mmCIF file of C-alpha atoms in Angstrom:
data_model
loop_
_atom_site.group_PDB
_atom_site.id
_atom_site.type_symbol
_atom_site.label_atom_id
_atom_site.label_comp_id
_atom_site.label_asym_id
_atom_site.label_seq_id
_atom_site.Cartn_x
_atom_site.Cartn_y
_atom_site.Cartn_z
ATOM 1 C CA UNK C 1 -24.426 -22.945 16.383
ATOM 2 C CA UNK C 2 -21.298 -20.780 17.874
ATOM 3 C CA UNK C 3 -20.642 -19.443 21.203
ATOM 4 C CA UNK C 4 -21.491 -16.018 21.078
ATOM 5 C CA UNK C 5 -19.044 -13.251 22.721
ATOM 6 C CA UNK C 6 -20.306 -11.182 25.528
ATOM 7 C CA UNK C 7 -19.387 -8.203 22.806
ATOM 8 C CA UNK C 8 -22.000 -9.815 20.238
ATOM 9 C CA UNK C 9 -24.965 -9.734 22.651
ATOM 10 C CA UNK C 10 -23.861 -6.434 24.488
ATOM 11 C CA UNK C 11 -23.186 -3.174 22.189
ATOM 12 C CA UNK C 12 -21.932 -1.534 25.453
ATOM 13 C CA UNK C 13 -19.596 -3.869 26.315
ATOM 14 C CA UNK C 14 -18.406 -4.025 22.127
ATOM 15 C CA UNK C 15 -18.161 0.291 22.333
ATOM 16 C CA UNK C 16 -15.807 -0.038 25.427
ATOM 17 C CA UNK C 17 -13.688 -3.105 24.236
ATOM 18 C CA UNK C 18 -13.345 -1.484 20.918
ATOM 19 C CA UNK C 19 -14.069 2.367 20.757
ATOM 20 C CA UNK C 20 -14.601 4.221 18.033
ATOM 21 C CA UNK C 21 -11.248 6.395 17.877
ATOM 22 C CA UNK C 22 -12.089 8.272 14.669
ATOM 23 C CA UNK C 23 -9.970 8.846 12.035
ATOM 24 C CA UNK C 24 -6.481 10.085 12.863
ATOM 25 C CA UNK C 25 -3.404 11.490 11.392
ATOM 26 C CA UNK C 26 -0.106 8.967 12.759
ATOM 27 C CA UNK C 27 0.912 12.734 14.279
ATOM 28 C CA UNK C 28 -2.040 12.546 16.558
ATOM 29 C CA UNK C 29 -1.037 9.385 18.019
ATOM 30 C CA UNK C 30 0.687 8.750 22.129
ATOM 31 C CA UNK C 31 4.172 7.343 21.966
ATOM 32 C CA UNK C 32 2.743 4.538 24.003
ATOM 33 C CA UNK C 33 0.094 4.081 21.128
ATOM 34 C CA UNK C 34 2.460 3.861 18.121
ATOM 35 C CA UNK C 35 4.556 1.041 20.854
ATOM 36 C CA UNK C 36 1.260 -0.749 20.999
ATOM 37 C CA UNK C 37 0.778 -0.581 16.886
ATOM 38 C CA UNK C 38 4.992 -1.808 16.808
ATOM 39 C CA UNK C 39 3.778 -4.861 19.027
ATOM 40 C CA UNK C 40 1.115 -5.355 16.949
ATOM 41 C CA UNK C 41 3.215 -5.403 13.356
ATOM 42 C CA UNK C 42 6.756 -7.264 15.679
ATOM 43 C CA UNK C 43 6.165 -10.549 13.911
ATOM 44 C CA UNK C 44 6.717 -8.446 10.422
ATOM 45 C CA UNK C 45 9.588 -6.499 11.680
ATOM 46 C CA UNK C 46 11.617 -7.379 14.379
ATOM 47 C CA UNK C 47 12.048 -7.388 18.269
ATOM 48 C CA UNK C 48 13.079 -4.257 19.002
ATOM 49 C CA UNK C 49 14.343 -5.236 22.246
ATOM 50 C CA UNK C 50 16.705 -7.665 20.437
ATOM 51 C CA UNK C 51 19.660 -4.995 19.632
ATOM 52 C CA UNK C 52 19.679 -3.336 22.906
ATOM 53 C CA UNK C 53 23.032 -2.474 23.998
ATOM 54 C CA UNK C 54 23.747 -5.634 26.147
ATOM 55 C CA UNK C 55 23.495 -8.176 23.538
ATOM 56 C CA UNK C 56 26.460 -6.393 21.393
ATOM 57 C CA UNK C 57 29.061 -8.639 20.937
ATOM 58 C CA UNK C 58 32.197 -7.412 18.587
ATOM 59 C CA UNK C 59 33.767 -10.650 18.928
ATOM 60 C CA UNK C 60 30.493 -12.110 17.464
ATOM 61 C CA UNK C 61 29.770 -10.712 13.963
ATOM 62 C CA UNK C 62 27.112 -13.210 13.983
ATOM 63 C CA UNK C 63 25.314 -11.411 16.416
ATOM 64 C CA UNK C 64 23.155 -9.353 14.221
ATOM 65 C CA UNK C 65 21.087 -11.801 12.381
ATOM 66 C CA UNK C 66 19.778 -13.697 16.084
ATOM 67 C CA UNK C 67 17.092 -10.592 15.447
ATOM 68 C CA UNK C 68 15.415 -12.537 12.839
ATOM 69 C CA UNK C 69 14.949 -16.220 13.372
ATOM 70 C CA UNK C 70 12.335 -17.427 11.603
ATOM 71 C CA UNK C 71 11.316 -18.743 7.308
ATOM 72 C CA UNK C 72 11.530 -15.219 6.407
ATOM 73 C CA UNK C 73 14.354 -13.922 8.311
ATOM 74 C CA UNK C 74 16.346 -12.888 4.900
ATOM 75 C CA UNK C 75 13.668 -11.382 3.324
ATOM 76 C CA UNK C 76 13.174 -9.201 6.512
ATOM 77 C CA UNK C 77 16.429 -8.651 7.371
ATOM 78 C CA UNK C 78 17.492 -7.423 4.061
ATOM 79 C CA UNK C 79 14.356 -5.187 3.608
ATOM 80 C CA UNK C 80 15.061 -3.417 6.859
ATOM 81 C CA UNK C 81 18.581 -2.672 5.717
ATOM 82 C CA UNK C 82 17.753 -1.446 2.124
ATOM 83 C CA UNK C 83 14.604 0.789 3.572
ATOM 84 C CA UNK C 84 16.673 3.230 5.683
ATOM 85 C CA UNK C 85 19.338 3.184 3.132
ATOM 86 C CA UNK C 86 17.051 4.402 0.820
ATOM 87 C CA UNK C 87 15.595 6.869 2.606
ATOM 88 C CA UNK C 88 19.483 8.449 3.339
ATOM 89 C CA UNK C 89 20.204 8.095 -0.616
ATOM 90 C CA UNK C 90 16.936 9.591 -2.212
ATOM 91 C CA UNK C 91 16.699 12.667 0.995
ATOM 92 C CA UNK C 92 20.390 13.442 1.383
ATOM 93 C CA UNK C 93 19.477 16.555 3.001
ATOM 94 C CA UNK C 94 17.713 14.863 6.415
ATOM 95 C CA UNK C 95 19.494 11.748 6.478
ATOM 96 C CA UNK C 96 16.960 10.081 8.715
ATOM 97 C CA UNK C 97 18.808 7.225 9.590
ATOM 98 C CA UNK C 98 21.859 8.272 10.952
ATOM 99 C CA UNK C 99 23.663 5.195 12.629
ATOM 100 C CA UNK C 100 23.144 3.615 9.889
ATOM 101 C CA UNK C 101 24.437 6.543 7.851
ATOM 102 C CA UNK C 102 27.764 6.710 9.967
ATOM 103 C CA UNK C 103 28.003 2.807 9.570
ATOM 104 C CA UNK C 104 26.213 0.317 7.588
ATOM 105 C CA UNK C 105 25.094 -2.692 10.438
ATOM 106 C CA UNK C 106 21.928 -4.695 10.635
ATOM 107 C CA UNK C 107 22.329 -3.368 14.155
ATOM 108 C CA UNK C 108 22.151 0.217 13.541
ATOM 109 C CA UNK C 109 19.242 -0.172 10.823
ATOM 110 C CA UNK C 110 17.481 -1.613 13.242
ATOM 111 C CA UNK C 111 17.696 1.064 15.881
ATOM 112 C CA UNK C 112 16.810 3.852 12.998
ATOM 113 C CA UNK C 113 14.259 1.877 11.757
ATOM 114 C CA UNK C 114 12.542 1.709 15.239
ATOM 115 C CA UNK C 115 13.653 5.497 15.871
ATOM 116 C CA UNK C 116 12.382 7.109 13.243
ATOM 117 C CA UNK C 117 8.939 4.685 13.443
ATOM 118 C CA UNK C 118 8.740 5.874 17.214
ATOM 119 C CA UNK C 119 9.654 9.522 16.593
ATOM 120 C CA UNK C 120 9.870 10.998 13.365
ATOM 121 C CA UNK C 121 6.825 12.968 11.304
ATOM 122 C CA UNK C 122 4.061 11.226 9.888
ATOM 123 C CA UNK C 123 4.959 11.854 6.059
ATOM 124 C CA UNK C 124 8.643 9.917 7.200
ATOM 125 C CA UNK C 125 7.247 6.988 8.599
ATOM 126 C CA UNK C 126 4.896 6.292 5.662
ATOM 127 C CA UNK C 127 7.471 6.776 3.686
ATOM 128 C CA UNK C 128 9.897 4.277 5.369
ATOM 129 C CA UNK C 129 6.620 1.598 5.425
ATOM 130 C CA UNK C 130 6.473 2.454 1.606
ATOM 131 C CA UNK C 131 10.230 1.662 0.998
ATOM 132 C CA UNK C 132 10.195 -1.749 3.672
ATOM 133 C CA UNK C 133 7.329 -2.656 1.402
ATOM 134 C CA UNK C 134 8.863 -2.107 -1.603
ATOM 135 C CA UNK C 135 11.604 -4.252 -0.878
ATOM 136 C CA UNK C 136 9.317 -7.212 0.681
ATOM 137 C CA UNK C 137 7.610 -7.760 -2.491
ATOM 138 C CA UNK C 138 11.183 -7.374 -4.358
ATOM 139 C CA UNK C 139 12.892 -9.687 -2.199
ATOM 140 C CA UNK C 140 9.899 -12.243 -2.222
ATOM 141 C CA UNK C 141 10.251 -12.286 -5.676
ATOM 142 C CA UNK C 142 14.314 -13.119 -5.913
ATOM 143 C CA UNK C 143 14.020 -15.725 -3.893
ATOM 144 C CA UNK C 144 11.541 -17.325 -6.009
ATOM 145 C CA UNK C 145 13.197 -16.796 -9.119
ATOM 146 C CA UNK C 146 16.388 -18.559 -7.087
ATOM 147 C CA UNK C 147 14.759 -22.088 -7.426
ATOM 148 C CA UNK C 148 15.238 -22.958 -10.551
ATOM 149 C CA UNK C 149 12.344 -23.598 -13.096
ATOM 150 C CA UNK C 150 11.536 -27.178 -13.421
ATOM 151 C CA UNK C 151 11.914 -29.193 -16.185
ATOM 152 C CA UNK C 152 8.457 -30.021 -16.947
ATOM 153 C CA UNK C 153 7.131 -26.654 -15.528
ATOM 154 C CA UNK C 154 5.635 -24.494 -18.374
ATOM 155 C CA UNK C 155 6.595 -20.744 -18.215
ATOM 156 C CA UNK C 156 2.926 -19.661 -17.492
ATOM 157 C CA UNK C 157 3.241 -21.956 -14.434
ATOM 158 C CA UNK C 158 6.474 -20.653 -13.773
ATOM 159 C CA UNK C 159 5.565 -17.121 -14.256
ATOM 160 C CA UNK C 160 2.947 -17.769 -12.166
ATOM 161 C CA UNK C 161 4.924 -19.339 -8.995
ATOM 162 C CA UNK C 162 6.589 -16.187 -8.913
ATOM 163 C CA UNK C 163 3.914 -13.682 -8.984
ATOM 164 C CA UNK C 164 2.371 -15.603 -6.152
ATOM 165 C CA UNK C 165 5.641 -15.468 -4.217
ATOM 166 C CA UNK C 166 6.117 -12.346 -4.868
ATOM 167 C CA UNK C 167 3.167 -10.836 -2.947
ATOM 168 C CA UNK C 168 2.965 -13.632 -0.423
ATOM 169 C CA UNK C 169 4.470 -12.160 2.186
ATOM 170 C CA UNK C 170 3.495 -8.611 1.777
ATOM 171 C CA UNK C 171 0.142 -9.633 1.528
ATOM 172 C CA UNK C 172 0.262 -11.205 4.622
ATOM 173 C CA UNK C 173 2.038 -8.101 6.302
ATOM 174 C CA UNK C 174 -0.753 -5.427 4.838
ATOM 175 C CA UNK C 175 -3.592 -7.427 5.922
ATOM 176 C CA UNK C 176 -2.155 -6.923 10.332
ATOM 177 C CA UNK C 177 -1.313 -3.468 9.194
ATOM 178 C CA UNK C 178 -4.677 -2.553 7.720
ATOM 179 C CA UNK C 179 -6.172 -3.916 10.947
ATOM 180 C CA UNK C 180 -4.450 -2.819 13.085
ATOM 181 C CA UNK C 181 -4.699 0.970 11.642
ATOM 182 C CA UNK C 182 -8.487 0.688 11.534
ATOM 183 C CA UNK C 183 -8.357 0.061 15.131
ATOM 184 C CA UNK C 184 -6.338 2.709 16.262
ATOM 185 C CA UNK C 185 -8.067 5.438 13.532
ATOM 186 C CA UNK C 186 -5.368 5.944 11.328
ATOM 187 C CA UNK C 187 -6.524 7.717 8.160
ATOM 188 C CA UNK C 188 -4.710 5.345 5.656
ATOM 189 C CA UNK C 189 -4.620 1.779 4.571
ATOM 190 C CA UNK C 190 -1.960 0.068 2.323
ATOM 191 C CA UNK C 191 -2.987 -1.836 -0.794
ATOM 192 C CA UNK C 192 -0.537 -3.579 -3.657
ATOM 193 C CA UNK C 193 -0.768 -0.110 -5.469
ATOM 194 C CA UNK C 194 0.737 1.663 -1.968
ATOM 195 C CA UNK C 195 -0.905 3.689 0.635
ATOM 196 C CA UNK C 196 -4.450 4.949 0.014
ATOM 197 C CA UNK C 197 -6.801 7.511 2.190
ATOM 198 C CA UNK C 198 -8.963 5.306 4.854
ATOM 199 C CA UNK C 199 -12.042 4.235 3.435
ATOM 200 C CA UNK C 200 -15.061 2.433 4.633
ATOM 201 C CA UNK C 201 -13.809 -1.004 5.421
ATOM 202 C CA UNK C 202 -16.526 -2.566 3.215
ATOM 203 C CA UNK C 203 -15.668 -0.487 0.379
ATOM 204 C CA UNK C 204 -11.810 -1.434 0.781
ATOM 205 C CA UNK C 205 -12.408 -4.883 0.915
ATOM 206 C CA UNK C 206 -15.239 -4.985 -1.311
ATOM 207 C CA UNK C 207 -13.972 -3.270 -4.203
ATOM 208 C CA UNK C 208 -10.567 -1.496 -3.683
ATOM 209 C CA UNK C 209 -8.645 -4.745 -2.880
ATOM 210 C CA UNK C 210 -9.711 -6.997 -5.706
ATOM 211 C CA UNK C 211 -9.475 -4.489 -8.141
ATOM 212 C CA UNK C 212 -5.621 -3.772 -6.747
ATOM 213 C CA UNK C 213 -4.926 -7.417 -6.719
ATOM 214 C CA UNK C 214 -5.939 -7.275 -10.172
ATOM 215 C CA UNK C 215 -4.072 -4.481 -11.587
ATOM 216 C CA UNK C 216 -1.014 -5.541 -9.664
ATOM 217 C CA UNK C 217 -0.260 -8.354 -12.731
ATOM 218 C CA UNK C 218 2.203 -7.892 -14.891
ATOM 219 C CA UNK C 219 -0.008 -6.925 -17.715
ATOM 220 C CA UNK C 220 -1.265 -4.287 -15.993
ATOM 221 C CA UNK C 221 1.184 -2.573 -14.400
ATOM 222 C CA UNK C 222 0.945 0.474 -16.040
ATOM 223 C CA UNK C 223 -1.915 0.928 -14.241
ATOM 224 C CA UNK C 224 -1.412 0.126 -11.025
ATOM 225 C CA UNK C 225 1.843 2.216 -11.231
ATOM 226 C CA UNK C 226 -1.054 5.628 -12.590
ATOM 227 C CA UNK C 227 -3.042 4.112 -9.740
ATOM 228 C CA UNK C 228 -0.027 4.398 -7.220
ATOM 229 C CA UNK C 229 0.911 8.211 -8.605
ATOM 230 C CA UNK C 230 -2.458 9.253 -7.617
ATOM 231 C CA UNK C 231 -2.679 7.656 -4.033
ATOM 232 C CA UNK C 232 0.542 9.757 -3.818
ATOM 233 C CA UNK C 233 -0.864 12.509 -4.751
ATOM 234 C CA UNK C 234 -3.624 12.553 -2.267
ATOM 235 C CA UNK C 235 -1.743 11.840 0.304
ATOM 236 C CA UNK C 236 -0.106 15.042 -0.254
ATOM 237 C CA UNK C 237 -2.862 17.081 1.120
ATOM 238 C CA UNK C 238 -2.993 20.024 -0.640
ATOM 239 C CA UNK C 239 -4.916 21.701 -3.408
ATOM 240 C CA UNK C 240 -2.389 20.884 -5.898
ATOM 241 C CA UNK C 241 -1.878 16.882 -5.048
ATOM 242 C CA UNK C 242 -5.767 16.676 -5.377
ATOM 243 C CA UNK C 243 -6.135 18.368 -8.484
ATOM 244 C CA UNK C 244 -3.276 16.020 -9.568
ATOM 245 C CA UNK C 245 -4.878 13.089 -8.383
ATOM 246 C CA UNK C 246 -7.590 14.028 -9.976
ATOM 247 C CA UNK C 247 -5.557 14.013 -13.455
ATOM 248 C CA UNK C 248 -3.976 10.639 -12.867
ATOM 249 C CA UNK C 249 -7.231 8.974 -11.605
ATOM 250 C CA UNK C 250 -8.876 9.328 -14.802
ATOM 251 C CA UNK C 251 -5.880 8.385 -16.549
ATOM 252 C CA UNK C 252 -5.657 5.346 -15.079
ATOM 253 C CA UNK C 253 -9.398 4.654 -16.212
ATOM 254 C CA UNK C 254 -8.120 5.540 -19.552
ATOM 255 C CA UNK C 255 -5.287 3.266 -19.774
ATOM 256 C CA UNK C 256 -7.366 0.480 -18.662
ATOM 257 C CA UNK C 257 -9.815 0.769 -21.301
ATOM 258 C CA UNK C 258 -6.965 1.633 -23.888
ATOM 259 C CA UNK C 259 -5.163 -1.542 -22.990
ATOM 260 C CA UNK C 260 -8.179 -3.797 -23.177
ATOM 261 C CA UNK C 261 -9.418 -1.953 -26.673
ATOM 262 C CA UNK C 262 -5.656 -1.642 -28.228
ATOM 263 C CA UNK C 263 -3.497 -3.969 -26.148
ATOM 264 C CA UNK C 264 -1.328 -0.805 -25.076
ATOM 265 C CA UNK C 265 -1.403 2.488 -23.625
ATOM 266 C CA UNK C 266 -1.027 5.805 -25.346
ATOM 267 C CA UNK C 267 -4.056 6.659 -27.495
ATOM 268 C CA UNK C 268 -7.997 6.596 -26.886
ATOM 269 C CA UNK C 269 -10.059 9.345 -24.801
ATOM 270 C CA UNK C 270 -12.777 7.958 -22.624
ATOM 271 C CA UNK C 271 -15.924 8.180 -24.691
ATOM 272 C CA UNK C 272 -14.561 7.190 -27.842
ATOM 273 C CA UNK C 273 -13.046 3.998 -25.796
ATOM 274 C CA UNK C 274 -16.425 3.195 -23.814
ATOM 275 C CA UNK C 275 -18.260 2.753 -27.164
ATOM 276 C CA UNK C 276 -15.385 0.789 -28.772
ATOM 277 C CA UNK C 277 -14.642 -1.749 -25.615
ATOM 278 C CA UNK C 278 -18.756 -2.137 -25.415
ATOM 279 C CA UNK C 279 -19.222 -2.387 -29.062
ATOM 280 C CA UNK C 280 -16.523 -5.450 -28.714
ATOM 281 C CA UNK C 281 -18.391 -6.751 -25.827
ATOM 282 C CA UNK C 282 -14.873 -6.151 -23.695
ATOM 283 C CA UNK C 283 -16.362 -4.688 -20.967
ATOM 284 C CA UNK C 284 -20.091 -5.089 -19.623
ATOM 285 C CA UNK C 285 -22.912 -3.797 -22.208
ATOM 286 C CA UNK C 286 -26.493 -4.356 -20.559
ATOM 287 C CA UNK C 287 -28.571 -1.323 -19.620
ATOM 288 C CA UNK C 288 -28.019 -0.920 -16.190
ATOM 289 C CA UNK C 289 -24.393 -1.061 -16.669
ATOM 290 C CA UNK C 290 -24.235 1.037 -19.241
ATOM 291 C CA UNK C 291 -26.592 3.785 -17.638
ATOM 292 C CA UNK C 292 -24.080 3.719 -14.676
ATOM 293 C CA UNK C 293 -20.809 3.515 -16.992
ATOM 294 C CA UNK C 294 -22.308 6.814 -18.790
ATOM 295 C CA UNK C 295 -23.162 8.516 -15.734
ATOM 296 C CA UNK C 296 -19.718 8.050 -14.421
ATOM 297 C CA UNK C 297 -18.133 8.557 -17.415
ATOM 298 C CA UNK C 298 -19.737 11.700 -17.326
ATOM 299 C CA UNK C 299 -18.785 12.640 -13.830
ATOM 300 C CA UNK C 300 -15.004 11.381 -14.531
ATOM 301 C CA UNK C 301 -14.678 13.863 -17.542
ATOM 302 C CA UNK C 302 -16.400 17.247 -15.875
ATOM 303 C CA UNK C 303 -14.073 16.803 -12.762
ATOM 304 C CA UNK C 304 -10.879 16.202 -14.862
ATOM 305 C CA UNK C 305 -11.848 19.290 -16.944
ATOM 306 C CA UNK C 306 -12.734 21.009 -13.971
ATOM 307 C CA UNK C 307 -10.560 20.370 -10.996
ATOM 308 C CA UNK C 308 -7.618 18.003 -13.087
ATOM 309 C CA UNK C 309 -4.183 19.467 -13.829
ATOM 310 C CA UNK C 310 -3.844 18.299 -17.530
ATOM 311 C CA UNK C 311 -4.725 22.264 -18.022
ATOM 312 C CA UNK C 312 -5.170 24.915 -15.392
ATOM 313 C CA UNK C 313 -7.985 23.933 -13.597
ATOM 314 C CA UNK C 314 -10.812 25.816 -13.478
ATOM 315 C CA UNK C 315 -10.654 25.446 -9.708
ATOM 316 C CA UNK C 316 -8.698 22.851 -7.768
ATOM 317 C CA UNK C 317 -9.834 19.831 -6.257
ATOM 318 C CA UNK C 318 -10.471 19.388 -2.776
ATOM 319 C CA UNK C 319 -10.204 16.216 -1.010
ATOM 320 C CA UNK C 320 -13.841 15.542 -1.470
ATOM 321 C CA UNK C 321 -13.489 15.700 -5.163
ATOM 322 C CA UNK C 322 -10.470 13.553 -5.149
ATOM 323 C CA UNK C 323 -11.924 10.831 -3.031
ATOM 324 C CA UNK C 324 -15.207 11.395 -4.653
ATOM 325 C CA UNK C 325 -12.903 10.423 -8.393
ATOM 326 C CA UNK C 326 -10.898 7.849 -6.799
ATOM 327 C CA UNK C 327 -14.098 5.436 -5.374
ATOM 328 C CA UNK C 328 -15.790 6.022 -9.049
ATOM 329 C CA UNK C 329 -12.634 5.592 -10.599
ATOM 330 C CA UNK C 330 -12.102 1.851 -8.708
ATOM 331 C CA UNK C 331 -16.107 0.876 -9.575
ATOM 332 C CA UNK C 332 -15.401 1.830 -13.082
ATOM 333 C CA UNK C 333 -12.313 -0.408 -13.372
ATOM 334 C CA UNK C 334 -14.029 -3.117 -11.225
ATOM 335 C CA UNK C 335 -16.911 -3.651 -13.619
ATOM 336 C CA UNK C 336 -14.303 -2.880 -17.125
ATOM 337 C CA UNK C 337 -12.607 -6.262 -15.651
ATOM 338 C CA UNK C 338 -15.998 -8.054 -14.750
ATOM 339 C CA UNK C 339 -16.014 -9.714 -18.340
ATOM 340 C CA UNK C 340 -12.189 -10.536 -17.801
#
């Protein structure tokens, strides 16, 4: 038998020591908030307090890379760089990161990094997470393929060393991220398919995360990247982006079932592949699951002819309807890979 905390035998004392802050936009945050949630993510970053004016040296050109002192100082180091370069390159127009814009230094990504975490819009910020991300799971990944593959080391088990290293770190960076925005309210979580819409923790962890950890093997990555087009597009938050989400949620469903029936993409509409993949016993065929596999089948086609963007939609989607597709979507998926 544990200890208990004074929060597990008190539901006062658990409201005050962690309040229920809603769900918030990263706009709606305090400045001193959003330095509370850097704090939080510093180990994954970097010290912002390391490239403060007085520890420029010229002399030193060593100087930048004290910021990051630790197994995965590379990996960091060189994902911070390539994020706010890639924000300059693909929205010439803003150039968001300026210093580093005028000249290229560790020391000046760093301070746009931090800036434009600190300061800039909501849509920016997520979008520089998306791109430090990106580049994690990319770096991860070259410096696995770096050590060479063993001589007695098959290439499944090779293959395998480097999918595993490849998500190791990001992994490890989404799981204080997605806590530490459920604390503080904000409306999104990240996932290996990218930022999603907040959902019910259980549901996240219960059936979005699996499912993404699934679909983010090789084999499926024409999926996850469908997947990752239609978190985009609900992020968005407009009529259109909904409707559109709506479209590529389904599709994703599709290409799923079209990959397990065919062993590619490209041809197949839902019905037609439900009956096939069941009929091969490649996806669950008992009664219960194939009441509930018909009934969201059913809901998955009237909202993609209704609300979709594959043809002008009837109406378009609110974000109801697209979160309503998305969750049906992920249960659909989850039980098409139960047998797998």
């Amino acid at each position: 038998m544990s200890f208990p905390l004074w929060s597990e035998i008190n539901e006062e004392a658990s409201k005050i020591l962690k309040p229920d802050l809603g769900i918030r936009s990263w706009d709606k945050l305090t400045k001193e908030e959003k330095n509370l949630i850097w704090k939080h993510l510093e180990p994954y970053l970097f010290d912002k307090e390391m490239y403060q004016d007085e520890y420029y040296n010229p002399e030193d050109p060593g100087y930048y890379y004290d910021f990051f002192d630790d197994a995965n100082s590379n990996v960091r180091r060189n994902a911070v760089q390539k994020s706010v370069d890639a924000l300059n390159i693909r929205y010439k127009a803003h150039a968001y990161a300026r210093d580093y814009f005028s000249f290229k230094s560790l020391l000046n990504a760093c301070k746009d990094f931090y800036s434009i975490f600190s300061f800039d819009h909501e849509h920016v910020v997520l979008e520089l997470l998306s791109f430090y991300c990106k580049f994690l799971i990319e770096e991860c990944e070259e410096a696995q393929k770096a050590i060479p593959k063993a001589h007695n080391e098959t290439k499944k088990v090779y293959q395998a060393r480097v999918d595993k290293a490849k998500w190791s770190y990001f992994d490890e960076f989404a799981k204080s991220l997605n806590e530490v925005f459920l604390d503080f309210g904000i409306n999104v979580s990240i996932t290996r398919a990218g930022f999603l819409p907040r959902q019910d923790e259980r549901i996240l962890k219960a059936i979005y995360e699996p499912v993404l950890k699934v679909l983010s093997e090789n084999k499926w990555k024409e999926v996850n990247n469908i997947l990752s087009n239609a978190f985009a597009e609900y992020r968005k938050n407009t009529s259109e982006g909904y409707s559109t989400c709506v479209t590529y949620t389904v599709a994703s469903v599709q290409a799923v079932l079209q990959l397990l029936v065919h062993g590619k993409t490209g041809s197949g509409d839902l019905k037609e592949l439900v009956a096939t993949a069941r009929a091969k016993n490649l996806i669950p065929s008992d009664l219960l699951t194939k009441e509930i596999f018909q009934d969201i089948q059913s809901i998955l086609m009237a909202e993609r002819q209704k609300t979709g963007m594959a043809h002008p939609p009837q109406e378009y989607a609110t974000e109801k309807n697209a979160r309503l597709v998305l969750n049906l979507a992920m249960i659909f998926i989850q039980h098409c890979l139960t047998t797998k």
